[in-house]
Amino acid sequence: MGRSLIHMRKDFRPLPIKDGLNPTRVRTPVAGLNAWDFLDGVISTQRHRHPSDDAAALHARFAAGEVVLRDTTVLRPDSILPQGADVYFYRMPAPETPVPYDIPVVFEDEDILVVDKPPFMATMPRARHIMQTATVQLRRSTGNNELSPAHRLDRLTSGILLFTKRREVRGAYQTLFAARQVQKTYEAIAALSPFSTPVQWHSHMTKTPGEIQGRLGEGPPNAHTTLLDVAPLGSEETAAYESVHGPQPPLGRYRLQPHTGKTHQLRLHMWEAGVPILGDPVYPVIFPAEAEDMNVPMHLSSVRLEFIDPLSGKARDFHSRRKLMA
């Protein structure tokens, strides 16, 4: 592949992944800025900035040749940038509270790594959750910077998460999930309610970027979930949940299969059905982020993934071993 074609590739990065983290890309809004002033402005306005990310840290980036254009041109502090230029550099994320759970490996071969993601750990870096994410933590622990998730789980949702290990196979598995050729089964804990299962839930869901809650509204259904069954919890299990969440009504274990992948789909469907998930800090009431307690998880987990492997043609069936009382 020619050099110019490589630079046009969607997943091309002119800087390598460092410490498990992709380089950051920013685009110049106008022509005539020098590289120092542009990056200094970008860094100073970052919401989640490391307190040590100062002028000395920016100088160190330039000195190390770690400020570049998409074509790998190394920039100097006085380099004049055109409008619309893509500039790459390594950000310094703000300190994060460590997630106090492990990431057990469920399955691994030369192509994929399947793990049991804990609650409170985002799949990919985003906003204030950068280093304490499954992608970054697994890249660091395995030494494989090509690890990439084939799909995503919400930060508060635990369970089965599949990563590809090589760039050459990434597209095949990501397409499998995008085409909804994977059967996903989830379990949730909520107040026990008498449903005649199976039940089909169909709703029109929307979520505005930047807003915490999604919405249910008028319009053609775009979110589809099957409630497979509900089983009451025994007294010992109920006591275990009450030891974390306080007194509860009779509780049930709900087994769910989403057929679409709307943000917060299962959480919204459970709320709409009158049985919000135990420990959910968003539905029905939004709790402030600073009140988060990682000893009090939300009890929703992806417990099973089933699909036909796009490379081998074999039937794959992966199960979570993590207890919802993580």
Short mmCIF file of C-alpha atoms in Angstrom, two decimals:
data_model
loop_
_atom_site.label_atom_id
_atom_site.label_comp_id
_atom_site.label_asym_id
_atom_site.label_seq_id
_atom_site.Cartn_x
_atom_site.Cartn_y
_atom_site.Cartn_z
CA MET A 1 0.00 0.00 0.00
CA GLY A 2 1.40 3.40 -1.00
CA ARG A 3 2.42 5.91 1.66
CA SER A 4 -0.36 8.38 0.76
CA LEU A 5 -3.00 5.63 0.83
CA ILE A 6 -1.84 4.51 4.27
CA HIS A 7 -2.30 8.08 5.54
CA MET A 8 -5.88 8.10 4.18
CA ARG A 9 -6.82 4.88 6.01
CA LYS A 10 -9.48 5.49 8.66
CA ASP A 11 -7.53 3.81 11.47
CA PHE A 12 -4.17 5.35 10.58
CA ARG A 13 -2.32 7.08 13.44
CA PRO A 14 0.84 9.12 12.80
CA LEU A 15 1.88 8.47 16.41
CA PRO A 16 1.85 4.99 17.97
CA ILE A 17 -0.36 4.03 20.88
CA LYS A 18 1.46 4.96 24.09
CA ASP A 19 0.82 3.44 27.51
CA GLY A 20 -2.36 1.87 26.10
CA LEU A 21 -3.78 5.20 24.90
CA ASN A 22 -4.34 6.43 21.36
CA PRO A 23 -2.89 9.82 20.44
CA THR A 24 -5.33 12.71 20.50
CA ARG A 25 -6.29 14.46 17.25
CA VAL A 26 -7.32 18.12 17.14
CA ARG A 27 -8.09 20.27 14.08
CA THR A 28 -7.03 23.88 13.59
CA PRO A 29 -10.03 26.24 13.25
CA VAL A 30 -8.20 28.99 11.35
CA ALA A 31 -4.97 29.50 9.42
CA GLY A 32 -1.89 31.24 10.78
CA LEU A 33 -1.66 29.82 14.32
CA ASN A 34 1.70 28.51 15.45
CA ALA A 35 1.79 25.00 16.88
CA TRP A 36 2.68 26.12 20.42
CA ASP A 37 -0.14 28.64 20.76
CA PHE A 38 -2.65 26.24 19.22
CA LEU A 39 -1.84 23.29 21.48
CA ASP A 40 -1.41 25.48 24.56
CA GLY A 41 -4.96 26.74 23.97
CA VAL A 42 -6.31 23.23 23.44
CA ILE A 43 -4.71 21.85 26.60
CA SER A 44 -5.63 24.81 28.80
CA THR A 45 -9.31 24.41 27.94
CA GLN A 46 -9.53 20.62 28.45
CA ARG A 47 -12.16 19.78 31.07
CA HIS A 48 -10.26 16.81 32.48
CA ARG A 49 -6.70 18.06 32.50
CA HIS A 50 -3.82 16.72 34.56
CA PRO A 51 -2.52 19.38 36.98
CA SER A 52 1.04 18.73 35.71
CA ASP A 53 0.11 19.41 32.09
CA ASP A 54 1.83 22.80 32.01
CA ALA A 55 4.24 24.66 29.73
CA ALA A 56 7.10 22.32 30.65
CA ALA A 57 5.02 19.29 29.69
CA LEU A 58 4.11 20.87 26.36
CA HIS A 59 7.77 21.70 25.69
CA ALA A 60 8.67 18.06 26.41
CA ARG A 61 6.18 16.89 23.77
CA PHE A 62 7.77 19.10 21.12
CA ALA A 63 11.30 18.08 22.19
CA ALA A 64 10.38 14.39 21.89
CA GLY A 65 8.90 14.85 18.40
CA GLU A 66 5.45 13.93 19.72
CA VAL A 67 3.48 16.71 18.03
CA VAL A 68 2.86 15.79 14.40
CA LEU A 69 0.58 16.28 11.42
CA ARG A 70 -1.37 13.44 9.84
CA ASP A 71 1.36 12.97 7.22
CA THR A 72 3.83 12.42 10.13
CA THR A 73 5.47 15.84 9.73
CA VAL A 74 7.03 16.67 13.11
CA LEU A 75 6.01 20.13 14.28
CA ARG A 76 8.15 22.71 16.05
CA PRO A 77 6.65 25.20 18.50
CA ASP A 78 6.92 27.93 15.85
CA SER A 79 5.48 25.85 12.97
CA ILE A 80 2.67 27.80 11.27
CA LEU A 81 -0.46 25.73 10.76
CA PRO A 82 -2.99 25.95 7.94
CA GLN A 83 -6.73 25.91 8.57
CA GLY A 84 -8.18 22.42 8.97
CA ALA A 85 -4.87 20.75 9.82
CA ASP A 86 -5.07 17.59 11.96
CA VAL A 87 -2.55 17.80 14.78
CA TYR A 88 -1.76 14.71 16.87
CA PHE A 89 -0.26 14.65 20.36
CA TYR A 90 -0.49 12.67 23.61
CA ARG A 91 -2.85 14.07 26.22
CA MET A 92 -2.16 13.82 29.95
CA PRO A 93 -5.42 12.60 31.50
CA ALA A 94 -6.48 13.87 34.89
CA PRO A 95 -6.04 11.47 37.84
CA GLU A 96 -8.81 8.88 38.06
CA THR A 97 -10.12 6.76 40.91
CA PRO A 98 -9.02 3.16 40.26
CA VAL A 99 -11.84 0.71 39.54
CA PRO A 100 -11.60 -1.85 42.38
CA TYR A 101 -12.45 -4.92 40.29
CA ASP A 102 -10.47 -7.25 38.06
CA ILE A 103 -11.06 -8.08 34.37
CA PRO A 104 -11.11 -11.91 34.14
CA VAL A 105 -10.28 -13.50 30.79
CA VAL A 106 -13.08 -15.81 29.62
CA PHE A 107 -11.51 -16.95 26.34
CA GLU A 108 -8.49 -16.19 24.17
CA ASP A 109 -7.09 -17.38 20.87
CA GLU A 110 -4.89 -15.77 18.20
CA ASP A 111 -7.72 -13.52 17.00
CA ILE A 112 -9.92 -12.54 19.95
CA LEU A 113 -9.81 -11.89 23.68
CA VAL A 114 -13.09 -12.26 25.59
CA VAL A 115 -13.24 -10.76 29.08
CA ASP A 116 -15.73 -10.24 31.88
CA LYS A 117 -15.81 -6.46 32.24
CA PRO A 118 -16.50 -5.13 35.74
CA PRO A 119 -18.97 -2.35 36.57
CA PHE A 120 -17.67 1.25 36.71
CA MET A 121 -15.19 0.62 33.89
CA ALA A 122 -15.94 2.18 30.50
CA THR A 123 -15.18 0.17 27.38
CA MET A 124 -13.28 2.96 25.61
CA PRO A 125 -11.71 6.25 26.77
CA ARG A 126 -14.25 9.05 26.92
CA ALA A 127 -14.69 12.30 28.86
CA ARG A 128 -13.21 11.90 32.37
CA HIS A 129 -12.77 8.12 32.05
CA ILE A 130 -9.55 7.59 30.13
CA MET A 131 -7.02 5.30 31.80
CA GLN A 132 -9.58 3.41 33.91
CA THR A 133 -11.16 1.82 30.84
CA ALA A 134 -11.16 -1.77 29.68
CA THR A 135 -9.34 -1.00 26.43
CA VAL A 136 -6.47 0.89 28.05
CA GLN A 137 -6.13 -1.45 31.02
CA LEU A 138 -6.05 -4.56 28.82
CA ARG A 139 -3.58 -3.05 26.37
CA ARG A 140 -1.29 -2.27 29.28
CA SER A 141 -1.65 -5.67 30.98
CA THR A 142 -1.23 -7.72 27.78
CA GLY A 143 1.28 -5.51 26.00
CA ASN A 144 -0.90 -5.72 22.88
CA ASN A 145 -1.68 -2.21 21.63
CA GLU A 146 -3.76 -3.61 18.76
CA LEU A 147 -6.50 -4.73 21.15
CA SER A 148 -9.76 -3.12 20.07
CA PRO A 149 -13.33 -3.75 21.28
CA ALA A 150 -15.69 -5.25 18.68
CA HIS A 151 -18.66 -3.76 20.59
CA ARG A 152 -19.29 -1.74 23.73
CA LEU A 153 -20.88 -2.05 27.15
CA ASP A 154 -22.04 0.93 29.20
CA ARG A 155 -19.61 1.92 31.94
CA LEU A 156 -21.98 0.76 34.69
CA THR A 157 -22.89 -2.52 32.95
CA SER A 158 -20.70 -5.54 33.62
CA GLY A 159 -20.24 -8.70 31.59
CA ILE A 160 -18.94 -10.28 28.41
CA LEU A 161 -16.90 -8.00 26.17
CA LEU A 162 -15.06 -9.14 23.04
CA PHE A 163 -11.81 -7.61 21.80
CA THR A 164 -9.96 -8.30 18.57
CA LYS A 165 -6.23 -8.87 18.93
CA ARG A 166 -5.07 -8.08 15.39
CA ARG A 167 -5.95 -5.24 13.04
CA GLU A 168 -6.46 -7.71 10.18
CA VAL A 169 -9.47 -9.36 11.84
CA ARG A 170 -11.00 -6.27 13.45
CA GLY A 171 -13.44 -5.46 10.66
CA ALA A 172 -14.92 -8.97 10.51
CA TYR A 173 -15.92 -8.98 14.18
CA GLN A 174 -17.05 -5.35 14.30
CA THR A 175 -19.26 -6.01 11.27
CA LEU A 176 -20.74 -9.04 13.02
CA PHE A 177 -21.93 -6.87 15.90
CA ALA A 178 -22.98 -3.95 13.70
CA ALA A 179 -25.12 -6.30 11.60
CA ARG A 180 -26.80 -7.65 14.78
CA GLN A 181 -25.65 -11.19 14.07
CA VAL A 182 -24.78 -11.73 17.75
CA GLN A 183 -27.33 -12.91 20.29
CA LYS A 184 -26.80 -11.13 23.61
CA THR A 185 -28.36 -12.17 26.89
CA TYR A 186 -28.38 -9.94 29.95
CA GLU A 187 -29.44 -10.39 33.55
CA ALA A 188 -30.79 -7.63 35.77
CA ILE A 189 -31.93 -7.49 39.39
CA ALA A 190 -35.06 -5.47 40.17
CA ALA A 191 -38.23 -5.58 42.23
CA LEU A 192 -40.15 -8.76 41.50
CA SER A 193 -43.16 -8.24 39.24
CA PRO A 194 -45.50 -10.87 37.75
CA PHE A 195 -44.81 -10.87 34.00
CA SER A 196 -46.23 -13.55 31.73
CA THR A 197 -43.01 -14.26 29.84
CA PRO A 198 -41.75 -14.03 27.21
CA VAL A 199 -42.66 -10.36 26.78
CA GLN A 200 -41.77 -8.13 23.82
CA TRP A 201 -40.94 -4.51 24.63
CA HIS A 202 -40.98 -2.04 21.72
CA SER A 203 -40.35 1.68 22.20
CA HIS A 204 -39.16 4.82 20.47
CA MET A 205 -35.99 5.93 22.26
CA THR A 206 -33.83 9.00 21.83
CA LYS A 207 -30.81 10.34 23.69
CA THR A 208 -29.32 13.80 23.27
CA PRO A 209 -25.51 13.98 23.50
CA GLY A 210 -24.50 15.62 26.76
CA GLU A 211 -27.72 14.67 28.55
CA ILE A 212 -27.58 11.89 31.10
CA GLN A 213 -31.01 10.31 30.63
CA GLY A 214 -32.46 8.91 27.43
CA ARG A 215 -36.08 9.52 26.51
CA LEU A 216 -39.11 7.46 25.56
CA GLY A 217 -41.41 9.21 23.15
CA GLU A 218 -43.75 9.11 20.20
CA GLY A 219 -42.59 7.64 16.93
CA PRO A 220 -41.95 4.31 15.28
CA PRO A 221 -40.33 1.77 17.62
CA ASN A 222 -36.55 1.74 17.28
CA ALA A 223 -35.69 -0.22 20.45
CA HIS A 224 -36.73 -3.87 20.79
CA THR A 225 -36.13 -6.15 23.78
CA THR A 226 -37.40 -9.58 24.78
CA LEU A 227 -37.92 -10.30 28.47
CA LEU A 228 -37.26 -14.04 28.49
CA ASP A 229 -38.16 -14.84 32.08
CA VAL A 230 -38.20 -13.61 35.67
CA ALA A 231 -37.13 -15.72 38.65
CA PRO A 232 -37.63 -14.72 42.30
CA LEU A 233 -34.51 -14.46 44.42
CA GLY A 234 -34.13 -16.61 47.49
CA SER A 235 -33.83 -15.19 50.98
CA GLU A 236 -30.02 -15.49 51.09
CA GLU A 237 -29.56 -13.68 47.77
CA THR A 238 -32.03 -10.99 48.79
CA ALA A 239 -30.17 -10.49 52.07
CA ALA A 240 -26.91 -10.06 50.15
CA TYR A 241 -28.41 -7.29 48.00
CA GLU A 242 -29.99 -5.64 51.03
CA SER A 243 -26.61 -5.57 52.76
CA VAL A 244 -25.51 -3.18 50.00
CA HIS A 245 -28.69 -1.33 49.04
CA GLY A 246 -30.73 -1.43 52.24
CA PRO A 247 -34.22 -2.94 52.68
CA GLN A 248 -35.83 -4.06 49.43
CA PRO A 249 -39.15 -5.44 48.24
CA PRO A 250 -39.07 -9.03 46.97
CA LEU A 251 -36.44 -9.12 44.21
CA GLY A 252 -36.29 -10.97 40.91
CA ARG A 253 -33.64 -11.89 38.34
CA TYR A 254 -34.72 -10.70 34.88
CA ARG A 255 -33.26 -12.35 31.77
CA LEU A 256 -33.29 -10.03 28.76
CA GLN A 257 -32.33 -10.15 25.09
CA PRO A 258 -31.96 -6.82 23.26
CA HIS A 259 -32.52 -6.96 19.50
CA THR A 260 -31.33 -3.38 18.95
CA GLY A 261 -28.55 -1.42 20.58
CA LYS A 262 -29.93 1.91 21.71
CA THR A 263 -28.06 3.70 24.49
CA HIS A 264 -29.47 2.67 27.90
CA GLN A 265 -32.02 0.47 26.11
CA LEU A 266 -32.42 -2.18 28.83
CA ARG A 267 -32.34 0.39 31.61
CA LEU A 268 -35.08 2.41 29.92
CA HIS A 269 -37.19 -0.65 29.12
CA MET A 270 -36.99 -1.88 32.71
CA TRP A 271 -37.91 1.58 33.98
CA GLU A 272 -40.80 1.82 31.51
CA ALA A 273 -42.04 -1.57 32.73
CA GLY A 274 -42.12 -0.30 36.32
CA VAL A 275 -39.09 -2.27 37.51
CA PRO A 276 -35.99 0.00 37.36
CA ILE A 277 -32.75 -1.90 37.79
CA LEU A 278 -31.41 -2.09 41.33
CA GLY A 279 -28.53 0.34 41.79
CA ASP A 280 -29.24 2.37 38.64
CA PRO A 281 -28.06 5.94 39.39
CA VAL A 282 -29.89 7.47 36.41
CA TYR A 283 -33.35 5.87 36.18
CA PRO A 284 -35.66 7.02 37.60
CA VAL A 285 -33.59 9.59 39.57
CA ILE A 286 -30.25 11.05 38.50
CA PHE A 287 -27.71 10.89 41.29
CA PRO A 288 -24.77 13.35 41.21
CA ALA A 289 -21.51 11.95 39.85
CA GLU A 290 -19.64 12.95 43.02
CA ALA A 291 -21.93 10.65 45.04
CA GLU A 292 -20.78 7.57 43.12
CA ASP A 293 -19.71 4.65 45.32
CA MET A 294 -17.94 1.81 43.51
CA ASN A 295 -19.00 -0.56 46.28
CA VAL A 296 -22.62 -0.07 45.17
CA PRO A 297 -22.90 -1.29 41.55
CA MET A 298 -25.82 -1.28 39.18
CA HIS A 299 -27.02 -4.85 38.76
CA LEU A 300 -27.11 -5.29 35.00
CA SER A 301 -24.75 -7.72 33.31
CA SER A 302 -24.16 -9.13 29.84
CA VAL A 303 -24.06 -12.81 30.78
CA ARG A 304 -23.90 -14.51 27.37
CA LEU A 305 -22.74 -13.89 23.78
CA GLU A 306 -23.60 -16.32 20.97
CA PHE A 307 -22.60 -16.05 17.31
CA ILE A 308 -21.10 -17.84 14.35
CA ASP A 309 -17.45 -16.93 14.12
CA PRO A 310 -16.89 -14.89 10.94
CA LEU A 311 -13.46 -16.43 10.35
CA SER A 312 -13.75 -20.07 11.37
CA GLY A 313 -17.50 -20.61 10.91
CA LYS A 314 -17.62 -22.19 14.38
CA ALA A 315 -20.45 -21.57 16.85
CA ARG A 316 -19.22 -19.39 19.70
CA ASP A 317 -20.93 -19.25 23.10
CA PHE A 318 -19.34 -17.22 25.91
CA HIS A 319 -20.73 -16.97 29.46
CA SER A 320 -20.02 -14.59 32.33
CA ARG A 321 -18.97 -16.08 35.64
CA ARG A 322 -19.17 -12.78 37.49
CA LYS A 323 -21.80 -12.53 40.21
CA LEU A 324 -24.11 -9.51 39.96
CA MET A 325 -23.12 -8.85 43.55
CA ALA A 326 -19.61 -7.96 42.29
#
